[in-house]
Structure formats: structure tokens, C-alpha cells
Short mmCIF file of C-alpha atoms in Angstrom, two decimals:
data_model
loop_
_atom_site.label_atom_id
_atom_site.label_comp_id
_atom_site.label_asym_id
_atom_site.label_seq_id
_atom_site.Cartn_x
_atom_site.Cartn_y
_atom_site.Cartn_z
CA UNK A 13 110.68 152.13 172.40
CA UNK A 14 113.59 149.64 173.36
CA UNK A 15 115.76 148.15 170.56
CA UNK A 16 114.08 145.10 169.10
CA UNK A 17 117.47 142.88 169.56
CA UNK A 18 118.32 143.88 173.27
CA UNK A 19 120.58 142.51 175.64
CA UNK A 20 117.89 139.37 177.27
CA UNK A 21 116.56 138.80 173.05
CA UNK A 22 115.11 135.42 173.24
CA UNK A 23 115.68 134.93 177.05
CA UNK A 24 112.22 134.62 179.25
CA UNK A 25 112.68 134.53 182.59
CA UNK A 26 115.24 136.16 185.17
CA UNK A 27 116.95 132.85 185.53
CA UNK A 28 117.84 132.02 181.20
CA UNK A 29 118.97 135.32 181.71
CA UNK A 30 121.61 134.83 184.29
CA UNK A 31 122.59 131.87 182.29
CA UNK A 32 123.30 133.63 179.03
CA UNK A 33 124.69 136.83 180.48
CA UNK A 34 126.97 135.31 183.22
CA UNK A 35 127.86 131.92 181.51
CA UNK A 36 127.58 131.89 177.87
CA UNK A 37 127.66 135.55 176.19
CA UNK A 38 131.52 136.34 176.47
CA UNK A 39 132.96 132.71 175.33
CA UNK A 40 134.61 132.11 172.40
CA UNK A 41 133.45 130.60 169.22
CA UNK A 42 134.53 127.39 167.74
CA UNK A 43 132.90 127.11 164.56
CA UNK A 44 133.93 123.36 163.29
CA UNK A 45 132.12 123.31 160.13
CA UNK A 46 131.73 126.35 157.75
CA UNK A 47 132.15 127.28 154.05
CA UNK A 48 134.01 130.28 154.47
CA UNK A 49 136.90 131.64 151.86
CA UNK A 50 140.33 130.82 153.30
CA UNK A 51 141.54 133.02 150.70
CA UNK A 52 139.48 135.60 151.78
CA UNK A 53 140.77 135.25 155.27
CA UNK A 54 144.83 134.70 153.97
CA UNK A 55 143.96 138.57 152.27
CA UNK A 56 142.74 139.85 154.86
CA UNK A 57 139.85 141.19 152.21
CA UNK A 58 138.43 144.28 152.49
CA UNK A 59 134.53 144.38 151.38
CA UNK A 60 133.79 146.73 148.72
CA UNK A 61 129.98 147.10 150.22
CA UNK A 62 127.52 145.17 152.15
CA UNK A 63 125.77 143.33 149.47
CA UNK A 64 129.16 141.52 148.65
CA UNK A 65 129.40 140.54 151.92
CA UNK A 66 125.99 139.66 153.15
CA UNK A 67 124.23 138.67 149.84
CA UNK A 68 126.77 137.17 147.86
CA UNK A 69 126.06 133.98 148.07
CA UNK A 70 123.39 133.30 150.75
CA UNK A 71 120.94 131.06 149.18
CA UNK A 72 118.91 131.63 152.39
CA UNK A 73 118.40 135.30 151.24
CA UNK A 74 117.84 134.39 147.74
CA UNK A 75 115.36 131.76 148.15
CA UNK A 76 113.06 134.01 150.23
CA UNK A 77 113.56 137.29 148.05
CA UNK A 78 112.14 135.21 144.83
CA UNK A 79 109.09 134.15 147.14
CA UNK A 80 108.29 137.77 147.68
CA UNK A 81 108.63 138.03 143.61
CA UNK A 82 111.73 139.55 143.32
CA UNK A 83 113.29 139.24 139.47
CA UNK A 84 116.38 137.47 139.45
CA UNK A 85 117.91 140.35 138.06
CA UNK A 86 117.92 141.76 141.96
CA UNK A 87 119.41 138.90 142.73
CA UNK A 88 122.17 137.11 141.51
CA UNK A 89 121.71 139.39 137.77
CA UNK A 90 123.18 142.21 136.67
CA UNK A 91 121.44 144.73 139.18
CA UNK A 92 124.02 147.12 141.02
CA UNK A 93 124.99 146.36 144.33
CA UNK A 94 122.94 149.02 145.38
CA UNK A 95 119.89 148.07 143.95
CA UNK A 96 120.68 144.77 145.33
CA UNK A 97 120.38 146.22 148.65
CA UNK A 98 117.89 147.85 148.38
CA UNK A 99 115.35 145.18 147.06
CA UNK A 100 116.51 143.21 149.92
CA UNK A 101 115.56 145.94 152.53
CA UNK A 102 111.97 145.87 150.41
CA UNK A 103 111.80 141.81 151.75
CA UNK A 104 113.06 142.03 155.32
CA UNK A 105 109.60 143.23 156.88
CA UNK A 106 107.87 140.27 155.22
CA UNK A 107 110.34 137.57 156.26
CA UNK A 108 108.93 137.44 159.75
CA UNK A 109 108.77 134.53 161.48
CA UNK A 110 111.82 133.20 159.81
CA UNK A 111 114.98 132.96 160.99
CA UNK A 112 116.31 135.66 158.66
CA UNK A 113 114.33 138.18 160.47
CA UNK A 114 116.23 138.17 163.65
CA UNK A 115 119.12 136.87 161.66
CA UNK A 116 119.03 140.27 159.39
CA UNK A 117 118.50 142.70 162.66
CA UNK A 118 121.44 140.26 164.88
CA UNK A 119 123.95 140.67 162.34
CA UNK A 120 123.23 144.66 161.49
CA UNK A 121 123.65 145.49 165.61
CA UNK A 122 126.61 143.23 166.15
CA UNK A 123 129.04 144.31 163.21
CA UNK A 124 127.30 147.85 162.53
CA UNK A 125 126.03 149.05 165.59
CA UNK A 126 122.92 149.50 163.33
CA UNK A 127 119.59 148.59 165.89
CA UNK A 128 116.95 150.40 163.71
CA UNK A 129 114.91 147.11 161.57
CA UNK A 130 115.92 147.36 158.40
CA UNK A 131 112.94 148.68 155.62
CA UNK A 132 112.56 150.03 152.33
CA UNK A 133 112.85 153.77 153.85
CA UNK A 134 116.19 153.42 155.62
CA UNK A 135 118.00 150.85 153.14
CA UNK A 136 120.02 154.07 151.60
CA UNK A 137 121.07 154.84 154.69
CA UNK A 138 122.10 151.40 156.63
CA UNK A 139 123.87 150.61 153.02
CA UNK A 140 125.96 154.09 153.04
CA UNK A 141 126.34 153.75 157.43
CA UNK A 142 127.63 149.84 156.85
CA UNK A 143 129.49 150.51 153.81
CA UNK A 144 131.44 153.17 155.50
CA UNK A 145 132.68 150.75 158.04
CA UNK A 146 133.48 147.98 155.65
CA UNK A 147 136.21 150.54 153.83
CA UNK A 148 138.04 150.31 157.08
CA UNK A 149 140.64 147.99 158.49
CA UNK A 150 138.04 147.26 162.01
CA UNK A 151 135.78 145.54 159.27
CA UNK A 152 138.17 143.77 157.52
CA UNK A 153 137.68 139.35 157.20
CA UNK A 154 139.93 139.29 159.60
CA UNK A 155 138.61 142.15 162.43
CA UNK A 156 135.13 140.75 161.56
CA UNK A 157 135.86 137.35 162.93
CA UNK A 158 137.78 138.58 165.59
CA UNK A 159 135.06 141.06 166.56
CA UNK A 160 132.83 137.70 167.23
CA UNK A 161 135.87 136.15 169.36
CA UNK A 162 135.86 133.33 167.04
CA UNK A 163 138.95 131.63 168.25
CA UNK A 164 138.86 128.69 165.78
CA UNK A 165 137.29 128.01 162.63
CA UNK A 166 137.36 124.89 160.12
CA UNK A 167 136.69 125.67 156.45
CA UNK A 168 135.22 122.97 153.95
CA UNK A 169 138.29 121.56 151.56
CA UNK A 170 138.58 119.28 148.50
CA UNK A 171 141.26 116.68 148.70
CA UNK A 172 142.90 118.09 145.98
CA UNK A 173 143.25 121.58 147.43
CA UNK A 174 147.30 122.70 148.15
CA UNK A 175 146.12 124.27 151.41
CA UNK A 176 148.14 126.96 150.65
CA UNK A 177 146.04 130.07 151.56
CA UNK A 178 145.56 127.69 155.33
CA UNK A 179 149.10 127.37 155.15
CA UNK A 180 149.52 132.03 154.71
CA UNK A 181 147.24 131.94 157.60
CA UNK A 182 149.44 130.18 159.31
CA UNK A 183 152.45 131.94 158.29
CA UNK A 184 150.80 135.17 159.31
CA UNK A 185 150.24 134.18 162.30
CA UNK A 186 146.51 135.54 161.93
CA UNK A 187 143.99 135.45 164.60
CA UNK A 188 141.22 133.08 164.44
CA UNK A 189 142.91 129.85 163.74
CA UNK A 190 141.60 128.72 160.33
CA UNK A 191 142.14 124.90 159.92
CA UNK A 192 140.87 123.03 157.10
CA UNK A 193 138.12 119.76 156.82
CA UNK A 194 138.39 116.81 154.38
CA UNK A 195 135.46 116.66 152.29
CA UNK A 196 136.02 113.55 149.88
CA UNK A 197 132.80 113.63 148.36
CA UNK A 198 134.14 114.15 144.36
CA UNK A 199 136.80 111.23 145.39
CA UNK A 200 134.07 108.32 144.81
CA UNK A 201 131.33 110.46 142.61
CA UNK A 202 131.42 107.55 140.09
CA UNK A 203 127.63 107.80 139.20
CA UNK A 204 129.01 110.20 136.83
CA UNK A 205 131.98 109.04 134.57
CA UNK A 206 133.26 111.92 132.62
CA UNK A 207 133.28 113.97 135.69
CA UNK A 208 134.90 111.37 137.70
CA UNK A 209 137.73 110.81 134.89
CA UNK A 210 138.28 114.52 135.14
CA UNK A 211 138.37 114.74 139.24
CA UNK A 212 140.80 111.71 138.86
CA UNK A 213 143.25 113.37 136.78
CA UNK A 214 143.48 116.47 139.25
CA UNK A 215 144.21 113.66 141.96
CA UNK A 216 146.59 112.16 140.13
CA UNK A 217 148.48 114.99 139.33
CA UNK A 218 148.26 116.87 143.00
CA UNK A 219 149.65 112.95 144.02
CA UNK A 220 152.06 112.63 140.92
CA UNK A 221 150.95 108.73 140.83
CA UNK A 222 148.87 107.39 138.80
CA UNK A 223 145.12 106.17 139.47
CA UNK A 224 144.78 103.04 137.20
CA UNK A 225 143.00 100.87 139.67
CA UNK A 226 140.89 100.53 143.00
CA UNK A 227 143.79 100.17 145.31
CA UNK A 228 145.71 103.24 143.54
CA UNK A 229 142.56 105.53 144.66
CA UNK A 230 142.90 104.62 148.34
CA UNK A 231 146.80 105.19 147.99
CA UNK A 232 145.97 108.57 146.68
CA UNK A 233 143.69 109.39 149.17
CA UNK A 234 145.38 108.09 152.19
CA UNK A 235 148.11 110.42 150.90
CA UNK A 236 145.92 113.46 150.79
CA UNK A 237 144.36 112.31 154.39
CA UNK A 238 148.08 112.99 155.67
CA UNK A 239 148.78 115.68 153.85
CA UNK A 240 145.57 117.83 155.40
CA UNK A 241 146.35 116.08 158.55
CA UNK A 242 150.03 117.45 158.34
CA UNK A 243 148.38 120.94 157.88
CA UNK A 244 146.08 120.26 161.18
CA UNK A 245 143.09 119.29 159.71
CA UNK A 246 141.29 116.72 162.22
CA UNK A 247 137.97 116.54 160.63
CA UNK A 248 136.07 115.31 157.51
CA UNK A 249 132.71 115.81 156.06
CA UNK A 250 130.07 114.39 153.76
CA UNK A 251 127.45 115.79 151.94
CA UNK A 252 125.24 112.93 150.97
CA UNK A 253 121.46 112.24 150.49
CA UNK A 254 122.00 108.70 152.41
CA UNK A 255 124.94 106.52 154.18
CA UNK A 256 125.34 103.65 151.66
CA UNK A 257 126.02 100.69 152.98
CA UNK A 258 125.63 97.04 151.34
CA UNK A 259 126.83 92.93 152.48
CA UNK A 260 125.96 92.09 148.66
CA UNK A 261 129.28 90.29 147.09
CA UNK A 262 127.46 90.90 143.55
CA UNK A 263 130.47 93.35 142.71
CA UNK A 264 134.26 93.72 142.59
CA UNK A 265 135.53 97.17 143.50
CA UNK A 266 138.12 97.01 140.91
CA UNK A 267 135.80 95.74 138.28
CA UNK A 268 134.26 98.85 138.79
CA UNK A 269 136.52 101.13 138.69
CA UNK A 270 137.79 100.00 135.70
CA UNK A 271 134.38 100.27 134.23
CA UNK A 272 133.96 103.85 134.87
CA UNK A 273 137.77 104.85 133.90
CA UNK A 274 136.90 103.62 130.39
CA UNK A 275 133.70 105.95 130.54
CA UNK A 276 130.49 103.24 131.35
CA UNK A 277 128.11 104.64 133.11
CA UNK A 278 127.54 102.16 136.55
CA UNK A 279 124.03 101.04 137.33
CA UNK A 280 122.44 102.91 140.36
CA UNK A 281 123.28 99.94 142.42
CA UNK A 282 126.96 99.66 141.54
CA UNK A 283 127.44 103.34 142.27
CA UNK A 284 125.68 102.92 145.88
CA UNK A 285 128.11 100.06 146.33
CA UNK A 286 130.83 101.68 145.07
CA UNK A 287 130.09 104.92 147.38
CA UNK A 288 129.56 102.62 150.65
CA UNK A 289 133.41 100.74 150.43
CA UNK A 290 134.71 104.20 149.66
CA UNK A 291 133.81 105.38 152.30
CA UNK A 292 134.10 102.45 154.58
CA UNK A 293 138.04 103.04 153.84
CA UNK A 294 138.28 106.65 154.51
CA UNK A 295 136.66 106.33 157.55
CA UNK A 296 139.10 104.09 158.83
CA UNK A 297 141.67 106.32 157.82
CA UNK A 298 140.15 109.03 160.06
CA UNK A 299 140.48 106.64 163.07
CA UNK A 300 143.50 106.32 162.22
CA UNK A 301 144.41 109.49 162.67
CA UNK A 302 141.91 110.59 165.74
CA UNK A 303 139.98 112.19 163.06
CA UNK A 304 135.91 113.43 163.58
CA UNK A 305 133.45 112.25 160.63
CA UNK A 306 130.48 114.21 160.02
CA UNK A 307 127.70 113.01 157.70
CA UNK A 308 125.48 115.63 156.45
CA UNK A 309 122.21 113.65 155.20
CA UNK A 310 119.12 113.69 153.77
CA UNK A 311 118.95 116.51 151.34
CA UNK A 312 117.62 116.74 147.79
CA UNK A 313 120.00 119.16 145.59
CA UNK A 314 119.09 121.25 142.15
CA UNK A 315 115.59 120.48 142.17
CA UNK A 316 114.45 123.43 139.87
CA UNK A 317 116.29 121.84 136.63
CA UNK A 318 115.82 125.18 134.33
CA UNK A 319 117.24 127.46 136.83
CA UNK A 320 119.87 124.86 137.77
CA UNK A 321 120.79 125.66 133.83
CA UNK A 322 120.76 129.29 134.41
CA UNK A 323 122.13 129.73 137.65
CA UNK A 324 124.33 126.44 138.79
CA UNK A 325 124.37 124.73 141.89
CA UNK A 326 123.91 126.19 145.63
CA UNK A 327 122.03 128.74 144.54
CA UNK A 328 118.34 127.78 146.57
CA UNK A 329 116.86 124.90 144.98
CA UNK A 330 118.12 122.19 147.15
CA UNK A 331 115.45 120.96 149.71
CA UNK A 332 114.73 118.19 152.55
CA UNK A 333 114.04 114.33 151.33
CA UNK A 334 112.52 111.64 152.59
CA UNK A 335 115.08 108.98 152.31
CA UNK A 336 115.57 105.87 154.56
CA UNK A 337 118.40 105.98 156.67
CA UNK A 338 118.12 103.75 159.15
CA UNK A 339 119.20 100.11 158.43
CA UNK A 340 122.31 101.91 156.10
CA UNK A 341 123.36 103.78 159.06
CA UNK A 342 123.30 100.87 161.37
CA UNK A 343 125.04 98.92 158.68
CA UNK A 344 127.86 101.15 158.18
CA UNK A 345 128.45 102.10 161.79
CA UNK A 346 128.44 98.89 162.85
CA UNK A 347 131.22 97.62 160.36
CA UNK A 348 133.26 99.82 161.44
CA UNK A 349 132.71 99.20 165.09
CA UNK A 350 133.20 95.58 164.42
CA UNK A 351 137.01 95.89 163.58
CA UNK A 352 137.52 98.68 166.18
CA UNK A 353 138.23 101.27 163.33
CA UNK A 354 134.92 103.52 164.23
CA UNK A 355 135.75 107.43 164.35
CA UNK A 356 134.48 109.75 166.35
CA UNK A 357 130.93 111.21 164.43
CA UNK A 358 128.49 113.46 163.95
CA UNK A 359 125.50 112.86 162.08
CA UNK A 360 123.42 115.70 160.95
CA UNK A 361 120.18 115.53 159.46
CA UNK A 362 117.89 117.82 157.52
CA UNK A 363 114.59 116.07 157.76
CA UNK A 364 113.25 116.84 161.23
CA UNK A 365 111.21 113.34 160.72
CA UNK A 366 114.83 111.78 161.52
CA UNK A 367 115.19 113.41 164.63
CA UNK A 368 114.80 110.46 166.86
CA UNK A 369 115.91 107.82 164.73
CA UNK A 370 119.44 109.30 164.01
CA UNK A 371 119.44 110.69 168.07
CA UNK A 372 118.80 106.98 169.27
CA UNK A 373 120.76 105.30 166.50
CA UNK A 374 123.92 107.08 167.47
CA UNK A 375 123.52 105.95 171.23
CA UNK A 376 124.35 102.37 170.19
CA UNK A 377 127.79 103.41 169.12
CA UNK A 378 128.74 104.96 172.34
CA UNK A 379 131.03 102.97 174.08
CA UNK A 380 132.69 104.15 176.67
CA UNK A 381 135.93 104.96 175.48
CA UNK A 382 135.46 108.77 173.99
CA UNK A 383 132.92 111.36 176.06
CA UNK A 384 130.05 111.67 173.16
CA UNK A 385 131.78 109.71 170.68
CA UNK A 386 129.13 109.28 168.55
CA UNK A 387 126.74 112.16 167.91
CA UNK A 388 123.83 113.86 167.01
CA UNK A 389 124.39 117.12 165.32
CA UNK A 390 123.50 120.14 165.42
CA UNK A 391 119.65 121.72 163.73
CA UNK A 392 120.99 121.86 160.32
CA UNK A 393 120.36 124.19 157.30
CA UNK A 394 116.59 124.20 156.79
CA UNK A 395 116.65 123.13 160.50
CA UNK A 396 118.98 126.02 161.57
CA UNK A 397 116.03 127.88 163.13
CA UNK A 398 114.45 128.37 166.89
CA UNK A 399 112.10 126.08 166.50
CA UNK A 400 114.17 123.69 164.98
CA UNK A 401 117.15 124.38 167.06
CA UNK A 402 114.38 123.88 170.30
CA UNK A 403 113.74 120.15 168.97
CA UNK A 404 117.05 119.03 167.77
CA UNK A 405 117.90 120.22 171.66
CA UNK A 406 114.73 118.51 173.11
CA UNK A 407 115.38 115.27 171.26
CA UNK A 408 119.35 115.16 172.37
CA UNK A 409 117.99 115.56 175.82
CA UNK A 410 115.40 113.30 175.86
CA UNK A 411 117.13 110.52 174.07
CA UNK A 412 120.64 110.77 174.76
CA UNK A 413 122.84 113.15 176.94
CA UNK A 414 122.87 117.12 176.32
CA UNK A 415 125.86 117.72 178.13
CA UNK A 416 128.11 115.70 175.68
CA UNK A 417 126.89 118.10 172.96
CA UNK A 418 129.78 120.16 170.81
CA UNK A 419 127.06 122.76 170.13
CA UNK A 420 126.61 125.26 167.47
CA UNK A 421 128.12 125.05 164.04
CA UNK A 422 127.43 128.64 161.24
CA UNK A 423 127.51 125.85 158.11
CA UNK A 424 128.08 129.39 156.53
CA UNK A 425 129.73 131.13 153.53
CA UNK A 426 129.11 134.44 154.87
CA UNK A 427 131.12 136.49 157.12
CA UNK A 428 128.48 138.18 158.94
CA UNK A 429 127.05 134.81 159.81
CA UNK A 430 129.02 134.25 163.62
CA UNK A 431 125.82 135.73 165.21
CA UNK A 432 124.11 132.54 164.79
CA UNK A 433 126.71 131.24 167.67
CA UNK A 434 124.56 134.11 170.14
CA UNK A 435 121.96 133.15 168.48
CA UNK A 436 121.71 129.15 169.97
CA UNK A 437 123.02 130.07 172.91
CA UNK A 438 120.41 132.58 173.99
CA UNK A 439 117.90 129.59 172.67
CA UNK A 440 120.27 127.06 174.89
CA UNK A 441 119.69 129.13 177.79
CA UNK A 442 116.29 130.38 177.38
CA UNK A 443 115.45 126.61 177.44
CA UNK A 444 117.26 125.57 180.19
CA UNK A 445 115.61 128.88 182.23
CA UNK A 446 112.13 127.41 181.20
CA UNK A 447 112.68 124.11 182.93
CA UNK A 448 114.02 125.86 185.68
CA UNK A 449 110.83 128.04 186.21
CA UNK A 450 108.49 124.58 185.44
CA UNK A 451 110.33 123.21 188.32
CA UNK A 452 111.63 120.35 185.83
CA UNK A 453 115.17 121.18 186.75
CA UNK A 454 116.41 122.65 189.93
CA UNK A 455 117.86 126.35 190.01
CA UNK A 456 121.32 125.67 190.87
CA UNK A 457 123.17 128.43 188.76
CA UNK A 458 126.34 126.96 188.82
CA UNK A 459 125.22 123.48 188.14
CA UNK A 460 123.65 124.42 184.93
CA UNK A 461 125.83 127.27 183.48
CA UNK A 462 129.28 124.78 183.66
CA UNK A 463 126.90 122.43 181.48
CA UNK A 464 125.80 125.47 178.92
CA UNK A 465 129.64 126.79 179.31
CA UNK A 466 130.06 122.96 178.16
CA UNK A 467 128.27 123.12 175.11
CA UNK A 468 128.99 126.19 173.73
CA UNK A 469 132.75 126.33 174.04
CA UNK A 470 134.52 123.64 176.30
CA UNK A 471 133.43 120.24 174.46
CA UNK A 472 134.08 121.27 171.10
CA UNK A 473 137.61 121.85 172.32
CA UNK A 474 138.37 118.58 174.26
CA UNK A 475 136.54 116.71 171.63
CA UNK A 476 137.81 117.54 168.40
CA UNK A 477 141.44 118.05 169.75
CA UNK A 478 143.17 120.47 167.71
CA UNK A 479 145.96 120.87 168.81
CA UNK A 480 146.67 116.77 169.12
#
């Protein structure tokens, strides 16, 4: 019986295969969005076992292992690492059909050589097989990465961070590059005061000005946007349920502000105001600088308020909403656009119900100046899945233009995660193949594989532009 991941995995018919194996399989990876440990990667950390490095952390895991009835104490409690393991081997079997089945059996043959599935009956001995490899330098952070080819990678960053583990990276002269991402979202989190008054006072003192007024927290940003842009960061993010956006002249900014320094809690429309202009400024600031934006929308965080209390956020009980995006988005993009001061963009969204607004709302912001300027993203979290890979690709293509697509992002705080590059690009190809064989595209082999060489590798690099 062959392995169950083999070499054509995911790839049905002779011509996706050609595609993959000859085109896409031996690039390397950009991964422009992650939530990986700089730290980790500065040290050069050496993994104690393989539940630190593959369960730590992975909601994904988590989520489904407490559907199956697994106590908590398996989980993120007080259970060895061992037992850890091994209740996790007891799940695998019954997570087919999602994405953490072939996830689970991608990642165990790539960085272990391990193609037995994983079960109840073998977990002692993939734990002691991987485990033995992780207590040597070939499976350090480092050699992990670099066993993927990952050539770049950009982690996810607070303004207020000193960079400094980018900056050992650096010194090191460490292979992948590890650049970092502006992700502003504490900067205008004024729907709660107290915590905002705290995040202030780190600002301040990473700045060493003081933040008594609207136009003082743009200073203090801008400074921070050229600071991370000094240390070759060249894109933000956002994680936000909507795009605010708002024409009202109800409020003044610095009204505001001043409101929640001395503590009062805003009214749900002030903080959406507030939010919007924020924003509105930072972005500017990223064209400014040849920056990418990237909106991550539409989720619904800490649902599950009692094990929010035991457990804390990003733990699994964040889900997809059903907000309205549209108009905002238009809005916002469109001010911007106005005045010239539009950044390049990615929008990602979680509710697959958004799929063709947010692929056709994007197309009215292309303009000719930038190839893809505006974009759809990538299948995102929830959405990071074949299926949902399949339609995020099937709605780019339909709607707008596939071959401007930067491709495949981990969004991942795990360092066995890089699979998930093969992963899309065995989907890429095996849906390229299928048109092929329909006779809905023609079988020019060259033709085609430049465009999937495109996506996976060569337009993340001349659109982003690192080394600008």
C-alpha cells in the first residue's frame, strides 16, 4: 500500500501533475504574513519535544480535540507533554475531512520523514522518532525553515516592539530573511479606556514624547512607521471585524481623545469614528513609504466568555461574522484614492459569503499604475482549507485576474506550518490541470506553469518589494 501523502497528493490528472512537479514544487517560499516568534528564530531554539512545537498554541488543534471531548487538561492544562501527544494521536483519525488531516500527515513526512497516519497505537513511537530529531541542530527554528526553502518571512509586530530580536537576525546573518509587519491595531483601541491609557504610556515612552492630544498620536506613530520601515518592514496589517469608515462631522478627533485620556468610555459610534480617521492616517503613511496594507475582516473573537476567563484570548473561540462590509470598504478606499494616497492592499476575508463582494470591490481600485494593486487575499483562517482555497481561487479568476495573485500566506504561529505553501500549490495546480482536461484552458505547459511559477513565488517578490 502506497504512502497516503505521495509525490502527485491532491494532483488528478497527468497534466496538474507536470505543473506541480516541474513548475511549482522546488520554489521558494515567501510567507508575507505569519505569527511566528522572532525570538525564537534570533535563538535559533531548539524544541524540547513535538507537542511544544506542533501543539503549543494551535487553536486549530485545540478547537477540534475539545469536539472529540477531550478535557482541557489534555490540552492547554497541566497534562505532560506526552500525554498531550498522545490524546492528540487519539483525535487525528476522526478529523477527516478537515484540513488538519492532511495537514497532520503533510507536516509528519516533510520534517520527520514519518509517512505512517498517525493513531492512538503508534503515537509513542512518532513522539520518541520526532522528538529524537528535534534534539538535533537539522531541526532547529532555524534548519526547520530552511528545510521548507522559505527564503523570506514577515512576522506580526506591535508598534511599540524594539525590533531587536529582527534586528539579531539580521546581525547573524541567518537564513530565511525575517522582516517584521506593522500591526497598529492597540494604537486606536479607544473603545476601551483603561487599556488604551496603558498602551499609550508604552508609546510614549518607546517615543520619549508625550501623547497629550490627537495630533501627538499620529506624531508617535509616524515615528514608529519609520522606525519599522528603517528595519525593512514594508507591510502592515489589521485585524478588524469591519473597515470603519464615516462622512459624519458629528465629532472632533481631539475632543475625543481627550475624552478617553481622562478615562470616559466613547459611545460605540465615537469609537467607529475614531477607528476609521486612525486609520485613514496610517494608511497614508504606508503610501508614503511604498508600504502593502492588509485588512483581515470579518471575524467574531472570544465568543465562549467563561473559557475566555479561564483560558485568554486566541485560544479557539473566535469564529466567522456576518458583518456588512461593503459601503465602509468603498468608503474608505475611495478616500484614499481621492487624494492619491491609496496603498497597495490586500483584503482578506473570513466569511466565504464575502467572496465576491470584496473580489469585485477591490477591482475598482485598480488603476493602472501597480500590477494587482489592490487585492483579494488569500482563503483565510477558517477558509484556509481545499475547498475554501478552490473558491477563493475560482472567485479571483472569475472576477478579477489570477495571475496578479501573491499567493499563499501560513497566517501561522507554528513552525511546522510551511507545508501549507505545498499544500495550495498542489490545489493551484490540480485546478489549473482540471481545466486543462475540460478543455476550458488549452494545454500549453509553458504558458500555464510561468503563471503558477507567478503566483507562488515571483509576484510576491516584485510586489511587496523588499529589498526597495
Amino acid at each position: 500500500m502506497s504512502a497516503f501523502i505521495h509525490d502527485d497528493f491532491l494532483l488528478q490528472s497527468d497534466f496538474a501533475k507536470r505543473l506541480y512537479h516541474n513548475f511549482a514544487k522546488e520554489l521558494s517560499i515567501i510567507d508575507y504574513h505569519n505569527h511566528l516568534s522572532p525570538e525564537d528564530i534570533a535563538s535559533n531554539r531548539q524544541f524540547e519535544n513535538c507537542t511544544q512545537v506542533w501543539l503549543a498554541g494551535d487553536h486549530y488543534k485545540w478547537r477540534a480535540m475539545r469536539a472529540l471531548g477531550i478535557n482541557e487538561k489534555y490540552i492547554t492544562g497541566n497534562a505532560t507533554d506526552e500525554e498531550k501527544f498522545h490524546k492528540w494521536a487519539t483525535a487525528v483519525p476522526y478529523t477527516l475531512r478537515n484540513p488538519l488531516y492532511h495537514w497532520t500527515h503533510l507536516e509528519l513526512q516533510r520534517y520527520f520523514g514519518i509517512s505512517d497516519l498517525l493513531t492512538e497505537k503508534n503515537a509513542t513511537a512518532v513522539y520518541e522518532m520526532s522528538n529524537d530529531l528535534l534534539n538535533k541542530p537539522s531541526h532547529s527554528t532555524v534548519s526547520l525553515l530552511q528545510q521548507q526553502n522559505v527564503e523570506l518571512l514577515c512576522t506580526t509586530d506591535d508598534p511599540i516592539d524594539s525590533l531587536e530580536y529582527h534586528n539579531s537576525i539580521k546581525s547573524q546573518a541567518l537564513s530565511p530573511k525575517v522582516l517584521p509587519t506593522f500591526r497598529p491595531d492597540k494604537s486606536f483601541g479607544v473603545g476601551d479606556a483603561v487599556s488604551y491609557n496603558a498602551y499609550l504610556n508604552q508609546l510614549e515612552e518607546v517615543t520619549g514624547n508625550s501623547i497629550n492630544d490627537y495630533d501627538a498620536l499620529l506624531v508617535a506613530l509616524e515615528n514608529r512607521v519609520d522606525y519599522f520601515h528603517q528595519n525593512g518592514c514594508r507591510l502592515a496589517d489589521y485585524g478588524l471585524e469591519q473597515i470603519y469608515h464615516s462622512t459624519t462631522t458629528d465629532f472632533n478627533l481631539d475632543t475625543l481623545f481627550q475624552e478617553v485620556r481622562n478615562g470616559k468610555q466613547l459611545s460605540v459610534a465615537q469609537v467607529q469614528y475614531f477607528v476609521g480617521k486612525v486609520m485613514l492616517e496610517l494608511s497614508k503613511m504606508y503610501h508614503k513609504r511604498g508600504w502593502t496594507q492588509q485588512f483581515h475582516v470579518g471575524a467574531i473573537r472570544n465568543n465562549n466568555k467563561r473559557l475566555l476567563s479561564q483560558l485568554g484570548p486566541d485560544t479557539g473561540f473566535d469564529s466567522i461574522g456576518d458583518f456588512s462590509h461593503a459601503v465602509a470598504i468603498s468608503g474608505y478606499l475611495n478616500e484614499l484614492d481621492s487624494t492619491d494616497q491609496l496603498a497597495k492592499t490586500i483584503i482578506y476575508n473570513l466569511n466565504p459569503a464575502d467572496n465576491e463582494m470584496i473580489a469585485t470591490m477591490v477591482g475598482n481600485f485598480n488603476d493602472g499604475t501597480i500590477r494587482g494593486k489592490v487585492q483579494y487575499g488569500a482563503a483565510w483562517w477558517f477558509l484556509d482549507q481545499k475547498d475554501g482555497m478552490e473558491k477563493q481561487l475560482n472567485t479571483l479568476s472569475s472576477l478579477g485576474v489570477l495571475s496578479t495573485f501573491v499567493g499563499m500566506l501560513t497566517d501561522s504561529r507554528s513552525f511546522l506550518s510551511f507545508p501549507r505553501h505545498e499544500y495550495f500549490r498542489r490545489i493551484l495546480c490540480n485546478l489549473l490541470g482540471n481545466d486543462v482536461v475540460n478543455g476550458e484552458l488549452p494545454a500549453d505547459e509553458q504558458w500555464l506553469g510561468k503563471i503558477v511559477s507567478d503566483i507562488c513565488y515571483h509576484n510576491a517578490v516584485n510586489y511587496f518589494e523588499f529589498d526597495k
